[in-house]
Amino acid sequence: VGVGGGSTTALAGFVAATWLRGVRFVTIPTTVLGMVDAAVGGKTGINVDAGKNLVGDFHEPAGVLCDLQALETLPRHDLVAGLAEAVKCGLVKDPAILDLVLADPSGMTQWDSPRLREVIERAITVKAEVVSGDLRERIGTGVLGREVLNYGHTFGHAIEQVERYHWRHGAAISVGMVYVAELARVAGLLDDEGVALHRQVLGDLGLPTSYAGGRWDDLLSAMRRDKKTRGDLLRFVALRGIGHPELLEGPDPALLTAAYAEVSA
């Protein structure tokens, strides 16, 4: 049984997956990030110096128990950071999540808010539906399955690695989603309104939407080591409109740097 935040539940799952080649385990996430993302879905990974989640397995929990009262003592910064993953679910599959956030962004920081409860429930539903159809992130099937949950993660994971994991995961993914939205815009996939919506929803929650400039070489190197990369081919989940994800493979380097310029502080 793993009780705690996403790192704790992921570690419990990793141990359960490897001990005796797999034993049953249950997760009881006590953070928003754990509830909407880390504890649900069966990915059990740990970070190493070379990159994030590079060691792990797919091992579904026997059960997940979410008690929102556990969020009562969660620091506000951690609660807000966890909401980045919920916003991701809204951007790729359930835009109603975005409407709920925009209607009452301050209410999203109240653990007993009915809107927060609905956002969490909707995000869990999105992840559970995606994972039930594609547990192991199949590649090359022509269908964008579990990979859709990687939205914003290629650039976001690079930030985490460059910052030696001193950034909260949700904060890094927030910038990562704005980055890939800008990348989709310069690639002709997403319109200006779609990019603006990213910035508005995330900014209203108090999440970062930019990153300090001057680190491009480090970030690009980290992205090339990411587990979603195939050989030298960078792969991004991008949006062709809100709720319509698709795969963007091997974008022109000029587009990558143009998008970086748009998120550089």
C-alpha positions as a Markdown table, in Angstrom:
| # | Residue | x | y | z |
|---|---|---|---|---|
| 1 | Val | 0.0 | 0.0 | 0.0 |
| 2 | Gly | 1.4 | 3.4 | -1.0 |
| 3 | Val | 0.1 | 6.3 | 1.0 |
| 4 | Gly | 1.3 | 9.8 | 0.0 |
| 5 | Gly | 2.1 | 11.9 | -3.0 |
| 6 | Gly | 3.0 | 10.8 | -6.5 |
| 7 | Ser | 6.6 | 9.9 | -5.8 |
| 8 | Thr | 5.5 | 7.6 | -2.9 |
| 9 | Thr | 2.7 | 5.8 | -4.8 |
| 10 | Ala | 5.0 | 5.4 | -7.9 |
| 11 | Leu | 7.8 | 4.0 | -5.7 |
| 12 | Ala | 5.3 | 1.6 | -4.1 |
| 13 | Gly | 4.1 | 0.5 | -7.5 |
| 14 | Phe | 7.7 | 0.1 | -8.7 |
| 15 | Val | 8.5 | -2.2 | -5.8 |
| 16 | Ala | 5.3 | -4.1 | -6.2 |
| 17 | Ala | 6.0 | -4.6 | -9.9 |
| 18 | Thr | 9.5 | -6.0 | -9.3 |
| 19 | Trp | 9.1 | -7.9 | -6.1 |
| 20 | Leu | 8.4 | -11.6 | -7.0 |
| 21 | Arg | 7.9 | -10.3 | -10.6 |
| 22 | Gly | 4.7 | -8.6 | -9.4 |
| 23 | Val | 2.5 | -8.4 | -6.3 |
| 24 | Arg | -0.8 | -6.6 | -5.8 |
| 25 | Phe | -0.7 | -3.1 | -4.5 |
| 26 | Val | -3.1 | -0.3 | -3.6 |
| 27 | Thr | -2.5 | 3.5 | -3.8 |
| 28 | Ile | -4.0 | 6.1 | -1.5 |
| 29 | Pro | -2.9 | 9.4 | -3.0 |
| 30 | Thr | -2.9 | 12.4 | -0.7 |
| 31 | Thr | -2.1 | 15.2 | -3.3 |
| 32 | Val | -4.0 | 16.5 | -6.3 |
| 33 | Leu | -1.1 | 15.4 | -8.5 |
| 34 | Gly | -1.3 | 11.9 | -7.1 |
| 35 | Met | -5.1 | 11.7 | -7.4 |
| 36 | Val | -5.4 | 12.9 | -11.0 |
| 37 | Asp | -2.2 | 11.4 | -12.4 |
| 38 | Ala | 0.6 | 9.6 | -10.6 |
| 39 | Ala | -1.5 | 7.0 | -8.6 |
| 40 | Val | -3.8 | 6.2 | -11.5 |
| 41 | Gly | -2.8 | 4.5 | -14.7 |
| 42 | Gly | -0.2 | 1.8 | -13.8 |
| 43 | Lys | 3.0 | 3.6 | -14.7 |
| 44 | Thr | 5.5 | 2.9 | -11.9 |
| 45 | Gly | 8.7 | 4.7 | -12.5 |
| 46 | Ile | 11.6 | 6.3 | -10.7 |
| 47 | Asn | 13.9 | 9.1 | -11.6 |
| 48 | Val | 17.7 | 8.6 | -12.3 |
| 49 | Asp | 20.4 | 11.1 | -13.1 |
| 50 | Ala | 20.0 | 10.5 | -16.9 |
| 51 | Gly | 16.3 | 11.5 | -16.9 |
| 52 | Lys | 12.9 | 11.3 | -15.4 |
| 53 | Asn | 11.0 | 8.0 | -15.1 |
| 54 | Leu | 13.6 | 6.1 | -17.1 |
| 55 | Val | 13.4 | 3.1 | -14.8 |
| 56 | Gly | 10.0 | 1.5 | -14.2 |
| 57 | Asp | 7.3 | -0.8 | -15.3 |
| 58 | Phe | 3.6 | -0.9 | -16.2 |
| 59 | His | 1.8 | -2.4 | -13.2 |
| 60 | Glu | -1.8 | -1.5 | -12.5 |
| 61 | Pro | -2.9 | -1.0 | -8.9 |
| 62 | Ala | -5.6 | -3.3 | -7.4 |
| 63 | Gly | -7.3 | -0.2 | -6.2 |
| 64 | Val | -7.0 | 3.6 | -5.8 |
| 65 | Leu | -8.7 | 5.4 | -2.9 |
| 66 | Cys | -8.9 | 9.2 | -3.1 |
| 67 | Asp | -10.1 | 11.1 | 0.1 |
| 68 | Leu | -10.3 | 14.8 | -0.7 |
| 69 | Gln | -10.0 | 15.7 | 3.0 |
| 70 | Ala | -6.4 | 14.7 | 2.7 |
| 71 | Leu | -5.9 | 17.9 | 0.7 |
| 72 | Glu | -7.0 | 20.0 | 3.7 |
| 73 | Thr | -3.4 | 20.4 | 4.9 |
| 74 | Leu | -1.7 | 20.2 | 1.5 |
| 75 | Pro | 0.3 | 23.4 | 0.8 |
| 76 | Arg | -1.3 | 25.7 | -1.7 |
| 77 | His | 1.6 | 25.6 | -4.1 |
| 78 | Asp | 1.4 | 21.8 | -4.2 |
| 79 | Leu | -2.4 | 21.8 | -4.7 |
| 80 | Val | -2.1 | 24.3 | -7.6 |
| 81 | Ala | 0.8 | 22.4 | -9.2 |
| 82 | Gly | -1.2 | 19.2 | -9.2 |
| 83 | Leu | -4.0 | 21.0 | -11.1 |
| 84 | Ala | -1.7 | 21.3 | -14.1 |
| 85 | Glu | -2.3 | 17.6 | -14.9 |
| 86 | Ala | -6.1 | 18.2 | -14.6 |
| 87 | Val | -5.8 | 21.1 | -17.0 |
| 88 | Lys | -3.9 | 18.8 | -19.4 |
| 89 | Cys | -6.9 | 16.4 | -19.4 |
| 90 | Gly | -9.1 | 19.3 | -20.2 |
| 91 | Leu | -7.0 | 20.4 | -23.1 |
| 92 | Val | -6.6 | 17.0 | -24.7 |
| 93 | Lys | -10.0 | 15.4 | -24.0 |
| 94 | Asp | -12.5 | 17.1 | -21.7 |
| 95 | Pro | -12.8 | 20.9 | -22.2 |
| 96 | Ala | -15.5 | 21.0 | -19.5 |
| 97 | Ile | -12.5 | 21.0 | -17.1 |
| 98 | Leu | -11.3 | 24.2 | -18.5 |
| 99 | Asp | -14.7 | 25.8 | -18.1 |
| 100 | Leu | -14.8 | 24.8 | -14.5 |
| 101 | Val | -11.4 | 26.3 | -13.8 |
| 102 | Leu | -12.2 | 29.6 | -15.7 |
| 103 | Ala | -15.5 | 29.9 | -13.8 |
| 104 | Asp | -13.8 | 29.9 | -10.4 |
| 105 | Pro | -10.0 | 29.7 | -10.4 |
| 106 | Ser | -9.8 | 30.7 | -6.7 |
| 107 | Gly | -12.2 | 28.0 | -5.8 |
| 108 | Met | -9.8 | 25.4 | -7.2 |
| 109 | Thr | -7.6 | 26.0 | -4.2 |
| 110 | Gln | -10.2 | 25.1 | -1.7 |
| 111 | Trp | -10.1 | 21.4 | -0.8 |
| 112 | Asp | -13.8 | 21.2 | -0.1 |
| 113 | Ser | -14.9 | 23.0 | -3.3 |
| 114 | Pro | -17.5 | 21.1 | -5.3 |
| 115 | Arg | -15.9 | 22.5 | -8.5 |
| 116 | Leu | -12.5 | 21.1 | -7.4 |
| 117 | Arg | -14.1 | 17.7 | -6.7 |
| 118 | Glu | -15.6 | 17.7 | -10.2 |
| 119 | Val | -12.4 | 18.7 | -11.8 |
| 120 | Ile | -10.6 | 15.9 | -10.0 |
| 121 | Glu | -13.3 | 13.4 | -10.9 |
| 122 | Arg | -13.3 | 14.4 | -14.5 |
| 123 | Ala | -9.5 | 14.2 | -14.8 |
| 124 | Ile | -9.4 | 10.7 | -13.2 |
| 125 | Thr | -12.1 | 9.7 | -15.7 |
| 126 | Val | -10.1 | 10.9 | -18.7 |
| 127 | Lys | -6.9 | 9.1 | -17.5 |
| 128 | Ala | -8.8 | 5.9 | -16.7 |
| 129 | Glu | -10.5 | 5.8 | -20.1 |
| 130 | Val | -7.3 | 6.4 | -22.0 |
| 131 | Val | -5.3 | 3.9 | -20.0 |
| 132 | Ser | -8.0 | 1.2 | -20.2 |
| 133 | Gly | -7.7 | 1.3 | -24.0 |
| 134 | Asp | -3.9 | 1.4 | -24.1 |
| 135 | Leu | -2.0 | 0.5 | -20.9 |
| 136 | Arg | 1.5 | 0.2 | -22.3 |
| 137 | Glu | 1.6 | 3.2 | -24.6 |
| 138 | Arg | 1.7 | 1.3 | -27.9 |
| 139 | Ile | 3.9 | 2.9 | -30.6 |
| 140 | Gly | 3.3 | 2.7 | -34.3 |
| 141 | Thr | -0.4 | 1.6 | -34.3 |
| 142 | Gly | -1.5 | 4.7 | -36.1 |
| 143 | Val | -3.7 | 5.6 | -33.2 |
| 144 | Leu | -2.8 | 8.2 | -30.5 |
| 145 | Gly | -3.6 | 6.2 | -27.4 |
| 146 | Arg | -1.9 | 6.6 | -24.0 |
| 147 | Glu | 0.6 | 8.9 | -25.5 |
| 148 | Val | -2.0 | 11.7 | -25.4 |
| 149 | Leu | -1.3 | 11.9 | -21.7 |
| 150 | Asn | 2.2 | 13.1 | -22.5 |
| 151 | Tyr | 0.9 | 16.4 | -23.6 |
| 152 | Gly | 3.3 | 19.1 | -22.4 |
| 153 | His | 5.7 | 16.5 | -20.9 |
| 154 | Thr | 8.5 | 16.5 | -23.4 |
| 155 | Phe | 9.5 | 20.1 | -22.6 |
| 156 | Gly | 8.2 | 19.8 | -19.1 |
| 157 | His | 10.4 | 16.9 | -18.2 |
| 158 | Ala | 13.4 | 18.7 | -19.7 |
| 159 | Ile | 12.8 | 21.6 | -17.3 |
| 160 | Glu | 12.6 | 19.2 | -14.4 |
| 161 | Gln | 15.9 | 17.6 | -15.4 |
| 162 | Val | 17.7 | 20.9 | -16.1 |
| 163 | Glu | 16.5 | 22.2 | -12.8 |
| 164 | Arg | 17.6 | 19.0 | -11.0 |
| 165 | Tyr | 14.0 | 18.3 | -10.0 |
| 166 | His | 13.8 | 21.4 | -7.8 |
| 167 | Trp | 10.7 | 22.5 | -9.9 |
| 168 | Arg | 7.4 | 21.0 | -9.0 |
| 169 | His | 6.2 | 18.6 | -11.7 |
| 170 | Gly | 3.0 | 20.5 | -12.3 |
| 171 | Ala | 4.8 | 23.8 | -12.7 |
| 172 | Ala | 7.2 | 22.3 | -15.3 |
| 173 | Ile | 4.3 | 20.6 | -17.2 |
| 174 | Ser | 2.4 | 23.9 | -17.2 |
| 175 | Val | 5.3 | 25.6 | -19.1 |
| 176 | Gly | 5.6 | 22.5 | -21.2 |
| 177 | Met | 2.0 | 22.8 | -22.3 |
| 178 | Val | 2.4 | 26.4 | -23.2 |
| 179 | Tyr | 5.6 | 25.5 | -25.1 |
| 180 | Val | 3.9 | 22.8 | -27.2 |
| 181 | Ala | 0.9 | 25.1 | -27.8 |
| 182 | Glu | 3.3 | 27.7 | -29.2 |
| 183 | Leu | 5.0 | 24.9 | -31.2 |
| 184 | Ala | 1.7 | 23.8 | -32.6 |
| 185 | Arg | 0.9 | 27.4 | -33.5 |
| 186 | Val | 4.1 | 28.0 | -35.5 |
| 187 | Ala | 3.6 | 24.6 | -37.1 |
| 188 | Gly | 0.2 | 25.7 | -38.4 |
| 189 | Leu | -1.9 | 23.4 | -36.2 |
| 190 | Leu | -3.3 | 25.6 | -33.4 |
| 191 | Asp | -4.7 | 29.1 | -33.7 |
| 192 | Asp | -3.9 | 32.1 | -31.6 |
| 193 | Glu | -7.1 | 31.6 | -29.5 |
| 194 | Gly | -6.0 | 28.1 | -28.6 |
| 195 | Val | -2.6 | 29.3 | -27.3 |
| 196 | Ala | -4.2 | 32.2 | -25.4 |
| 197 | Leu | -6.6 | 29.7 | -23.7 |
| 198 | His | -3.6 | 27.7 | -22.4 |
| 199 | Arg | -2.0 | 30.9 | -20.9 |
| 200 | Gln | -5.3 | 32.0 | -19.4 |
| 201 | Val | -6.3 | 28.8 | -17.7 |
| 202 | Leu | -2.9 | 28.1 | -16.3 |
| 203 | Gly | -2.2 | 31.7 | -15.4 |
| 204 | Asp | -5.5 | 32.1 | -13.6 |
| 205 | Leu | -4.5 | 29.2 | -11.4 |
| 206 | Gly | -1.2 | 30.8 | -10.6 |
| 207 | Leu | 0.9 | 28.3 | -12.6 |
| 208 | Pro | 4.0 | 29.5 | -14.6 |
| 209 | Thr | 3.7 | 30.0 | -18.3 |
| 210 | Ser | 7.3 | 31.0 | -19.1 |
| 211 | Tyr | 10.8 | 29.8 | -18.4 |
| 212 | Ala | 14.1 | 31.7 | -18.0 |
| 213 | Gly | 15.8 | 32.1 | -21.3 |
| 214 | Gly | 19.4 | 31.1 | -22.1 |
| 215 | Arg | 19.0 | 27.4 | -21.4 |
| 216 | Trp | 17.9 | 26.1 | -24.8 |
| 217 | Asp | 20.9 | 23.9 | -25.4 |
| 218 | Asp | 20.5 | 22.2 | -22.1 |
| 219 | Leu | 16.7 | 21.8 | -22.6 |
| 220 | Leu | 17.1 | 20.4 | -26.2 |
| 221 | Ser | 19.7 | 17.9 | -24.9 |
| 222 | Ala | 17.3 | 16.8 | -22.2 |
| 223 | Met | 14.5 | 16.4 | -24.6 |
| 224 | Arg | 16.6 | 14.2 | -26.8 |
| 225 | Arg | 17.1 | 11.8 | -23.9 |
| 226 | Asp | 13.4 | 11.7 | -23.1 |
| 227 | Lys | 11.8 | 8.2 | -23.3 |
| 228 | Lys | 9.3 | 9.5 | -25.8 |
| 229 | Thr | 12.1 | 10.3 | -28.3 |
| 230 | Arg | 12.8 | 7.6 | -31.0 |
| 231 | Gly | 16.5 | 7.7 | -32.0 |
| 232 | Asp | 17.1 | 11.4 | -33.0 |
| 233 | Leu | 13.4 | 12.0 | -33.7 |
| 234 | Leu | 11.7 | 14.3 | -31.3 |
| 235 | Arg | 8.0 | 13.5 | -30.8 |
| 236 | Phe | 5.4 | 15.9 | -29.3 |
| 237 | Val | 1.8 | 15.5 | -28.6 |
| 238 | Ala | 0.3 | 18.6 | -30.1 |
| 239 | Leu | -3.2 | 20.0 | -30.5 |
| 240 | Arg | -5.1 | 20.7 | -33.7 |
| 241 | Gly | -7.7 | 22.6 | -31.7 |
| 242 | Ile | -8.7 | 22.1 | -28.1 |
| 243 | Gly | -9.6 | 18.5 | -27.5 |
| 244 | His | -8.1 | 17.3 | -30.7 |
| 245 | Pro | -4.6 | 15.9 | -30.0 |
| 246 | Glu | -2.2 | 14.5 | -32.7 |
| 247 | Leu | 1.4 | 13.5 | -32.9 |
| 248 | Leu | 4.0 | 16.0 | -34.2 |
| 249 | Glu | 7.2 | 14.2 | -35.1 |
| 250 | Gly | 10.5 | 15.6 | -36.0 |
| 251 | Pro | 9.5 | 19.3 | -36.2 |
| 252 | Asp | 11.9 | 21.7 | -38.0 |
| 253 | Pro | 14.6 | 22.9 | -35.5 |
| 254 | Ala | 13.6 | 26.5 | -36.4 |
| 255 | Leu | 10.1 | 25.8 | -35.1 |
| 256 | Leu | 11.5 | 24.4 | -31.9 |
| 257 | Thr | 13.5 | 27.5 | -31.2 |
| 258 | Ala | 10.7 | 29.8 | -32.3 |
| 259 | Ala | 8.4 | 28.2 | -29.7 |
| 260 | Tyr | 11.1 | 28.5 | -27.1 |
| 261 | Ala | 11.4 | 32.2 | -27.8 |
| 262 | Glu | 7.7 | 32.5 | -27.0 |
| 263 | Val | 8.0 | 31.0 | -23.5 |
| 264 | Ser | 11.4 | 32.5 | -22.6 |
| 265 | Ala | 11.0 | 35.0 | -19.7 |
